Amino acid sequence: MSALHLRFPRTTIVRIVPVVAGVVLAGSALTGCDPPPHAVPVITGVNFPSGFFVTPDNTKIWYSERFTGEIHRRNLQTNNDVLVFTVPNLLTSGEQGLLGVALHPNYPASPYLYAYATRDAGGGVARNQVLKITISNGVGVASQVIFDASAGSFHNGGRIHFGPDSMLYIVVGENTVPANAQDLSATNKAGKIHRITPDGAVPSDNPIAGNTIWAYGIRNSFGFGFDPTNGQLWVNDNGPECNDEVDRIVKGGNYAWGPHETCGGPLVAPDNTNQDGPLPQRKPRHFYASTIGITGLGFCSSCGAGSLVEGALLVASYNNGQIHRLTLNAGRTGVVGDDLLYDHTSNVLALETRAGQPVYFSDPSAIYRLAL
């Protein structure tokens, strides 16, 4: 089955009518007292920045280029750009490449940068690996592999992020083999969300002793984030020809992607693509019946995008270049509304924000922030 392939050009924009738990929600543009947000270019002339993050003081952006393997640091005040590190032995066919970056939460006291990339591990064998890169005088001087997983030409995932618990979370696609997503052996890391220490060890409170798995039954995710209100993890997951998902992740949860998936019956959406593995099978909190190539995910917490966006869950898409505002219920456990927040002129690769900072997003050649 085909789905999001990041090498494809942008398709014609269509308006999405989302469905949640059998209820059709309005897919209209956001309306209210605030003007609609617009995109302000922050960094231009870059080569497919599929991963980036903003420093807590909002003065620097570290970004990675998928096809070159380069990781840069841009000073937003002086516009000075520094090449920090280039990932060696990079592979870039299909959906491979340098896919995600993260910074140690105690940086610079703990001077480590992390990169998730598809690499030639020797003899042409492709592996998805997390590199822990030592930073000295502002540049990378050494690296070591702290996480290693199988890779395919497609469905490698592409997001790493430190959680509020200071653990590193990694999402790995199922390499186009749905059965991988239900294999809980320690050696099969495809189709899952993983949680490791900053040094690559298995935390003692992971759901399976000695195993990096945090949740499973994942197809191919490019975006996740933690709700700043309560620390809850939410993840986007791309469907096949149907059912792009927004999932609320619980420890050890089975999100039920597997070999029995289908976009047909007899089960109705989204159960038809989420019917494998043991009970309880966790279902999406929101989904798009027609695929949008769902990518970035983040939360607006004093993000400056207007009062109607405050507290919302934001999701981005590659196929139509849109950013949607998802309104959560009072307990912040489910989605009760979906509105178009911003309609970009190109594919959206990634979306990043943190409490008190603007919403940033990237397309194949630039990084932007949303402003009123």
Tab-separated table of C-alpha atoms in Angstrom:
chain	number	residue	atom	x	y	z
A	1	MET	CA	0.000	0.000	0.000
A	2	SER	CA	1.178	3.478	-0.750
A	3	ALA	CA	0.965	6.542	1.465
A	4	LEU	CA	3.206	9.414	2.465
A	5	HIS	CA	6.420	9.412	0.438
A	6	LEU	CA	8.347	12.585	1.129
A	7	ARG	CA	9.919	12.695	-2.298
A	8	PHE	CA	6.566	13.402	-3.950
A	9	PRO	CA	5.609	16.933	-5.073
A	10	ARG	CA	2.809	18.727	-3.321
A	11	THR	CA	-0.666	17.772	-4.429
A	12	THR	CA	-3.614	20.059	-5.055
A	13	ILE	CA	-5.110	21.384	-1.818
A	14	VAL	CA	-8.412	19.882	-0.801
A	15	ARG	CA	-10.538	20.767	2.175
A	16	ILE	CA	-10.700	18.031	4.749
A	17	VAL	CA	-13.881	16.961	6.511
A	18	PRO	CA	-12.551	15.047	9.522
A	19	VAL	CA	-14.382	12.256	11.297
A	20	VAL	CA	-14.007	11.314	14.952
A	21	ALA	CA	-15.770	8.334	16.483
A	22	GLY	CA	-18.383	8.453	13.759
A	23	VAL	CA	-19.088	12.175	14.201
A	24	VAL	CA	-18.436	14.532	11.284
A	25	LEU	CA	-16.703	17.704	12.465
A	26	ALA	CA	-16.601	21.045	10.690
A	27	GLY	CA	-13.568	21.398	8.470
A	28	SER	CA	-14.018	25.145	8.149
A	29	ALA	CA	-11.448	27.876	8.516
A	30	LEU	CA	-10.847	29.300	11.974
A	31	THR	CA	-12.968	32.370	12.708
A	32	GLY	CA	-12.998	34.782	15.629
A	33	CYS	CA	-11.837	38.193	16.819
A	34	ASP	CA	-8.178	37.603	16.026
A	35	PRO	CA	-6.863	37.972	12.466
A	36	PRO	CA	-5.831	34.724	10.787
A	37	PRO	CA	-2.172	33.826	11.365
A	38	HIS	CA	0.360	34.156	8.582
A	39	ALA	CA	3.807	32.622	8.053
A	40	VAL	CA	6.972	34.650	8.574
A	41	PRO	CA	10.140	33.143	7.013
A	42	VAL	CA	12.823	32.589	9.658
A	43	ILE	CA	15.425	30.522	7.782
A	44	THR	CA	15.437	30.242	3.988
A	45	GLY	CA	17.527	28.436	1.391
A	46	VAL	CA	17.787	25.159	3.285
A	47	ASN	CA	17.693	21.619	1.920
A	48	PHE	CA	14.654	19.687	3.160
A	49	PRO	CA	14.705	20.529	6.900
A	50	SER	CA	12.701	17.508	8.053
A	51	GLY	CA	13.822	17.971	11.658
A	52	PHE	CA	14.487	21.015	13.817
A	53	PHE	CA	14.028	22.407	17.318
A	54	VAL	CA	14.135	25.804	18.987
A	55	THR	CA	16.204	26.507	22.101
A	56	PRO	CA	14.287	27.289	25.325
A	57	ASP	CA	15.290	30.984	25.150
A	58	ASN	CA	13.896	31.221	21.584
A	59	THR	CA	17.200	32.601	20.228
A	60	LYS	CA	18.488	29.666	18.149
A	61	ILE	CA	17.143	26.981	15.845
A	62	TRP	CA	19.035	23.741	15.305
A	63	TYR	CA	17.932	22.120	12.062
A	64	SER	CA	18.818	19.041	10.052
A	65	GLU	CA	18.836	18.528	6.288
A	66	ARG	CA	17.456	15.178	5.259
A	67	PHE	CA	19.545	14.630	2.123
A	68	THR	CA	22.882	16.240	3.078
A	69	GLY	CA	23.135	14.883	6.621
A	70	GLU	CA	24.069	18.342	7.876
A	71	ILE	CA	22.947	19.736	11.239
A	72	HIS	CA	23.108	23.517	11.563
A	73	ARG	CA	22.578	26.026	14.346
A	74	ARG	CA	21.074	29.388	13.345
A	75	ASN	CA	21.190	32.384	15.681
A	76	LEU	CA	17.834	34.122	15.225
A	77	GLN	CA	19.206	37.436	16.506
A	78	THR	CA	22.380	37.703	14.406
A	79	ASN	CA	21.410	35.286	11.582
A	80	ASN	CA	24.777	33.563	12.052
A	81	ASP	CA	24.606	29.968	10.785
A	82	VAL	CA	27.027	27.278	12.002
A	83	LEU	CA	27.475	23.798	10.557
A	84	VAL	CA	27.529	21.721	13.738
A	85	PHE	CA	27.874	18.169	12.426
A	86	THR	CA	27.448	16.041	9.316
A	87	VAL	CA	26.063	12.536	9.808
A	88	PRO	CA	28.413	10.056	8.083
A	89	ASN	CA	27.392	7.091	5.934
A	90	LEU	CA	23.945	8.554	5.285
A	91	LEU	CA	21.439	6.733	3.056
A	92	THR	CA	18.709	8.725	1.339
A	93	SER	CA	16.675	6.480	-0.963
A	94	GLY	CA	12.888	6.389	-0.587
A	95	GLU	CA	12.049	7.895	2.798
A	96	GLN	CA	15.514	7.409	4.262
A	97	GLY	CA	17.849	10.172	5.394
A	98	LEU	CA	18.542	12.391	8.379
A	99	LEU	CA	15.064	12.450	9.860
A	100	GLY	CA	15.136	13.889	13.378
A	101	VAL	CA	17.227	15.883	15.862
A	102	ALA	CA	17.019	16.625	19.585
A	103	LEU	CA	19.157	18.325	22.207
A	104	HIS	CA	19.914	16.990	25.678
A	105	PRO	CA	17.495	18.693	28.119
A	106	ASN	CA	20.434	19.768	30.315
A	107	TYR	CA	22.460	21.285	27.469
A	108	PRO	CA	25.079	22.785	27.639
A	109	ALA	CA	25.933	21.200	31.022
A	110	SER	CA	25.317	17.892	29.252
A	111	PRO	CA	26.782	18.804	25.827
A	112	TYR	CA	24.999	16.269	23.639
A	113	LEU	CA	23.054	16.466	20.409
A	114	TYR	CA	21.023	13.512	19.099
A	115	ALA	CA	20.298	12.605	15.484
A	116	TYR	CA	17.995	9.938	14.034
A	117	ALA	CA	19.154	8.839	10.590
A	118	THR	CA	19.225	5.969	8.122
A	119	ARG	CA	22.846	4.889	7.699
A	120	ASP	CA	24.969	2.295	5.959
A	121	ALA	CA	26.012	0.085	8.863
A	122	GLY	CA	28.500	-1.769	6.677
A	123	GLY	CA	28.264	-3.776	3.493
A	124	GLY	CA	25.352	-1.686	2.281
A	125	VAL	CA	23.074	-2.740	5.156
A	126	ALA	CA	20.643	0.061	5.994
A	127	ARG	CA	19.911	0.743	9.672
A	128	ASN	CA	17.922	3.436	11.433
A	129	GLN	CA	20.171	4.714	14.191
A	130	VAL	CA	20.272	7.363	16.884
A	131	LEU	CA	23.641	9.060	17.190
A	132	LYS	CA	24.673	10.756	20.421
A	133	ILE	CA	26.950	13.603	19.311
A	134	THR	CA	29.352	15.319	21.689
A	135	ILE	CA	29.421	19.110	21.270
A	136	SER	CA	32.575	21.089	22.048
A	137	ASN	CA	33.015	24.780	21.256
A	138	GLY	CA	29.679	24.711	19.484
A	139	VAL	CA	30.381	21.878	17.023
A	140	GLY	CA	30.206	18.091	17.048
A	141	VAL	CA	33.514	16.407	17.767
A	142	ALA	CA	32.513	12.755	18.303
A	143	SER	CA	29.503	10.485	17.993
A	144	GLN	CA	28.321	7.057	19.076
A	145	VAL	CA	25.332	4.893	18.116
A	146	ILE	CA	22.998	4.472	21.100
A	147	PHE	CA	19.963	3.016	19.299
A	148	ASP	CA	19.874	0.703	16.286
A	149	ALA	CA	16.860	-0.548	14.321
A	150	SER	CA	16.099	-2.107	10.975
A	151	ALA	CA	15.415	0.209	8.030
A	152	GLY	CA	13.428	-0.047	4.844
A	153	SER	CA	13.269	2.116	1.778
A	154	PHE	CA	10.001	3.426	3.217
A	155	HIS	CA	8.251	3.696	6.592
A	156	ASN	CA	11.212	4.593	8.782
A	157	GLY	CA	9.361	7.128	10.916
A	158	GLY	CA	11.297	10.266	11.645
A	159	ARG	CA	10.948	11.920	15.039
A	160	ILE	CA	12.941	11.992	18.264
A	161	HIS	CA	12.139	14.146	21.264
A	162	PHE	CA	12.976	14.323	24.959
A	163	GLY	CA	9.943	13.979	27.174
A	164	PRO	CA	9.201	15.803	30.426
A	165	ASP	CA	10.779	12.808	32.172
A	166	SER	CA	14.122	13.597	30.438
A	167	MET	CA	13.953	10.311	28.526
A	168	LEU	CA	14.470	10.162	24.755
A	169	TYR	CA	11.449	9.024	22.729
A	170	ILE	CA	11.925	7.623	19.216
A	171	VAL	CA	9.288	6.632	16.677
A	172	VAL	CA	10.256	4.006	14.090
A	173	GLY	CA	8.070	3.015	11.134
A	174	GLU	CA	7.304	-0.622	10.346
A	175	ASN	CA	9.497	-0.720	7.203
A	176	THR	CA	6.377	-1.555	5.065
A	177	VAL	CA	5.956	-4.862	6.952
A	178	PRO	CA	2.770	-4.484	9.048
A	179	ALA	CA	3.561	-7.580	11.140
A	180	ASN	CA	6.621	-5.782	12.541
A	181	ALA	CA	4.323	-3.435	14.449
A	182	GLN	CA	2.996	-6.354	16.530
A	183	ASP	CA	6.338	-8.098	17.176
A	184	LEU	CA	7.383	-7.286	20.756
A	185	SER	CA	10.775	-8.973	20.689
A	186	ALA	CA	13.599	-6.717	21.849
A	187	THR	CA	15.372	-7.031	18.505
A	188	ASN	CA	12.428	-5.928	16.339
A	189	LYS	CA	12.119	-2.179	16.826
A	190	ALA	CA	10.072	-1.390	13.709
A	191	GLY	CA	6.515	-0.094	14.038
A	192	LYS	CA	6.864	1.233	17.571
A	193	ILE	CA	7.541	4.143	19.894
A	194	HIS	CA	10.672	3.632	21.975
A	195	ARG	CA	11.899	5.194	25.203
A	196	ILE	CA	15.548	5.185	26.226
A	197	THR	CA	17.809	7.048	28.625
A	198	PRO	CA	20.078	9.808	27.257
A	199	ASP	CA	22.855	7.200	27.132
A	200	GLY	CA	20.752	4.642	25.250
A	201	ALA	CA	19.901	2.303	28.127
A	202	VAL	CA	16.465	0.831	28.809
A	203	PRO	CA	14.714	2.724	31.640
A	204	SER	CA	13.720	0.505	34.556
A	205	ASP	CA	10.064	1.612	34.328
A	206	ASN	CA	9.512	0.731	30.660
A	207	PRO	CA	6.469	-1.544	30.174
A	208	ILE	CA	8.555	-4.583	29.140
A	209	ALA	CA	11.661	-5.251	31.224
A	210	GLY	CA	14.844	-4.929	29.188
A	211	ASN	CA	12.956	-3.640	26.153
A	212	THR	CA	12.966	-0.128	24.671
A	213	ILE	CA	9.302	-0.371	23.548
A	214	TRP	CA	6.951	2.240	25.021
A	215	ALA	CA	3.986	1.631	22.675
A	216	TYR	CA	3.414	-0.426	19.515
A	217	GLY	CA	1.087	-1.020	16.583
A	218	ILE	CA	2.432	2.080	14.784
A	219	ARG	CA	2.623	2.305	10.990
A	220	ASN	CA	4.736	5.343	10.079
A	221	SER	CA	4.841	8.484	12.186
A	222	PHE	CA	6.555	11.814	11.508
A	223	GLY	CA	5.268	13.810	14.461
A	224	PHE	CA	4.678	13.608	18.178
A	225	GLY	CA	4.672	15.921	21.156
A	226	PHE	CA	3.906	16.238	24.848
A	227	ASP	CA	0.958	18.245	26.133
A	228	PRO	CA	2.536	20.971	28.321
A	229	THR	CA	-0.581	20.938	30.510
A	230	ASN	CA	-0.183	17.354	31.712
A	231	GLY	CA	2.824	15.762	29.962
A	232	GLN	CA	0.629	13.425	27.910
A	233	LEU	CA	2.190	12.053	24.700
A	234	TRP	CA	0.258	12.472	21.420
A	235	VAL	CA	1.414	10.970	18.103
A	236	ASN	CA	0.455	11.323	14.435
A	237	ASP	CA	0.426	8.143	12.370
A	238	ASN	CA	0.063	7.845	8.598
A	239	GLY	CA	-2.486	5.405	7.276
A	240	PRO	CA	-2.360	3.455	3.996
A	241	GLU	CA	-4.973	4.843	1.542
A	242	CYS	CA	-7.145	5.832	4.497
A	243	ASN	CA	-7.192	6.785	8.154
A	244	ASP	CA	-4.379	9.189	8.977
A	245	GLU	CA	-4.450	9.194	12.774
A	246	VAL	CA	-3.925	11.345	15.849
A	247	ASP	CA	-3.297	9.059	18.829
A	248	ARG	CA	-3.084	9.656	22.560
A	249	ILE	CA	-0.352	7.323	23.772
A	250	VAL	CA	-0.475	5.287	26.958
A	251	LYS	CA	2.389	3.273	28.397
A	252	GLY	CA	2.509	-0.178	26.786
A	253	GLY	CA	-0.457	0.617	24.536
A	254	ASN	CA	-1.266	-1.362	21.387
A	255	TYR	CA	-2.391	0.953	18.569
A	256	ALA	CA	-3.365	-2.117	16.561
A	257	TRP	CA	-1.754	-1.579	13.150
A	258	GLY	CA	-0.812	-4.975	11.751
A	259	PRO	CA	-1.154	-7.517	8.950
A	260	HIS	CA	-4.983	-7.560	8.959
A	261	GLU	CA	-5.263	-3.863	8.085
A	262	THR	CA	-7.590	-2.872	5.277
A	263	CYS	CA	-9.337	0.240	4.023
A	264	GLY	CA	-12.381	-1.900	3.260
A	265	GLY	CA	-14.891	-3.792	5.390
A	266	PRO	CA	-16.386	-5.425	7.224
A	267	LEU	CA	-15.077	-3.188	10.022
A	268	VAL	CA	-15.748	0.516	9.718
A	269	ALA	CA	-13.067	3.187	9.960
A	270	PRO	CA	-10.887	3.517	11.918
A	271	ASP	CA	-11.232	-0.038	13.233
A	272	ASN	CA	-10.403	-1.463	9.800
A	273	THR	CA	-6.787	-0.263	10.038
A	274	ASN	CA	-6.503	-0.911	13.784
A	275	GLN	CA	-7.509	-4.510	14.423
A	276	ASP	CA	-4.347	-6.448	15.266
A	277	GLY	CA	-2.781	-7.654	18.474
A	278	PRO	CA	-4.065	-8.065	22.026
A	279	LEU	CA	-6.849	-6.139	23.689
A	280	PRO	CA	-7.297	-3.363	24.492
A	281	GLN	CA	-6.655	-2.133	20.976
A	282	ARG	CA	-6.212	1.621	21.240
A	283	LYS	CA	-8.128	3.624	18.641
A	284	PRO	CA	-7.325	7.081	17.251
A	285	ARG	CA	-8.654	10.100	19.107
A	286	HIS	CA	-9.044	11.738	15.694
A	287	PHE	CA	-8.555	10.590	12.110
A	288	TYR	CA	-8.792	11.703	8.513
A	289	ALA	CA	-10.625	9.178	6.349
A	290	SER	CA	-8.868	10.543	3.242
A	291	THR	CA	-5.124	10.655	3.829
A	292	ILE	CA	-3.463	14.047	4.176
A	293	GLY	CA	0.136	12.874	4.756
A	294	ILE	CA	0.066	13.896	8.416
A	295	THR	CA	3.444	15.139	9.686
A	296	GLY	CA	4.141	17.596	12.508
A	297	LEU	CA	2.357	17.881	15.855
A	298	GLY	CA	2.572	20.423	18.663
A	299	PHE	CA	0.617	22.350	21.292
A	300	CYS	CA	-0.115	26.064	21.530
A	301	SER	CA	0.744	27.266	25.030
A	302	SER	CA	1.077	31.067	24.955
A	303	CYS	CA	2.210	30.667	21.336
A	304	GLY	CA	0.935	34.052	20.182
A	305	ALA	CA	-1.359	32.670	17.462
A	306	GLY	CA	-4.546	34.115	18.941
A	307	SER	CA	-6.981	33.364	21.732
A	308	LEU	CA	-8.861	30.726	19.742
A	309	VAL	CA	-5.679	28.707	19.277
A	310	GLU	CA	-4.534	28.830	22.904
A	311	GLY	CA	-4.353	25.328	24.385
A	312	ALA	CA	-5.049	23.626	21.048
A	313	LEU	CA	-3.345	20.608	19.559
A	314	LEU	CA	-1.892	21.507	16.144
A	315	VAL	CA	-1.253	19.012	13.351
A	316	ALA	CA	0.380	19.567	9.962
A	317	SER	CA	0.175	17.740	6.661
A	318	TYR	CA	2.485	17.122	3.738
A	319	ASN	CA	-0.023	16.411	0.995
A	320	ASN	CA	-2.028	19.620	1.296
A	321	GLY	CA	0.303	21.908	3.272
A	322	GLN	CA	-2.275	22.665	5.940
A	323	ILE	CA	-2.009	23.202	9.694
A	324	HIS	CA	-5.157	22.324	11.636
A	325	ARG	CA	-6.276	23.357	15.105
A	326	LEU	CA	-7.703	20.433	17.077
A	327	THR	CA	-9.758	21.423	20.096
A	328	LEU	CA	-9.432	19.028	23.028
A	329	ASN	CA	-12.120	18.169	25.564
A	330	ALA	CA	-12.000	19.480	29.120
A	331	GLY	CA	-9.955	16.499	30.311
A	332	ARG	CA	-7.591	16.841	27.328
A	333	THR	CA	-8.128	13.181	26.484
A	334	GLY	CA	-9.977	13.508	23.178
A	335	VAL	CA	-10.650	15.756	20.185
A	336	VAL	CA	-13.948	17.645	19.924
A	337	GLY	CA	-13.251	20.036	17.040
A	338	ASP	CA	-11.091	20.513	13.948
A	339	ASP	CA	-10.527	23.820	12.127
A	340	LEU	CA	-8.141	24.920	9.415
A	341	LEU	CA	-5.638	27.273	11.064
A	342	TYR	CA	-3.217	27.985	8.215
A	343	ASP	CA	-3.002	26.957	4.552
A	344	HIS	CA	0.612	26.956	3.369
A	345	THR	CA	1.794	27.178	-0.230
A	346	SER	CA	3.995	24.074	0.003
A	347	ASN	CA	4.304	20.768	1.841
A	348	VAL	CA	4.698	21.004	5.608
A	349	LEU	CA	7.494	18.736	6.879
A	350	ALA	CA	7.681	19.413	10.604
A	351	LEU	CA	6.038	21.539	13.272
A	352	GLU	CA	7.618	22.570	16.571
A	353	THR	CA	6.626	24.669	19.543
A	354	ARG	CA	7.145	24.796	23.279
A	355	ALA	CA	5.351	26.656	26.063
A	356	GLY	CA	5.749	30.414	25.674
A	357	GLN	CA	7.160	30.213	22.138
A	358	PRO	CA	5.676	30.743	18.669
A	359	VAL	CA	4.649	27.884	16.422
A	360	TYR	CA	7.409	27.055	13.934
A	361	PHE	CA	7.097	24.808	10.905
A	362	SER	CA	9.196	23.809	7.905
A	363	ASP	CA	8.653	23.122	4.223
A	364	PRO	CA	11.224	21.681	1.766
A	365	SER	CA	13.246	24.916	1.571
A	366	ALA	CA	12.574	27.038	4.672
A	367	ILE	CA	11.531	27.310	8.307
A	368	TYR	CA	8.750	29.710	9.333
A	369	ARG	CA	6.925	30.962	12.415
A	370	LEU	CA	3.240	31.675	12.650
A	371	ALA	CA	2.334	35.245	13.592
A	372	LEU	CA	-0.795	37.379	13.728
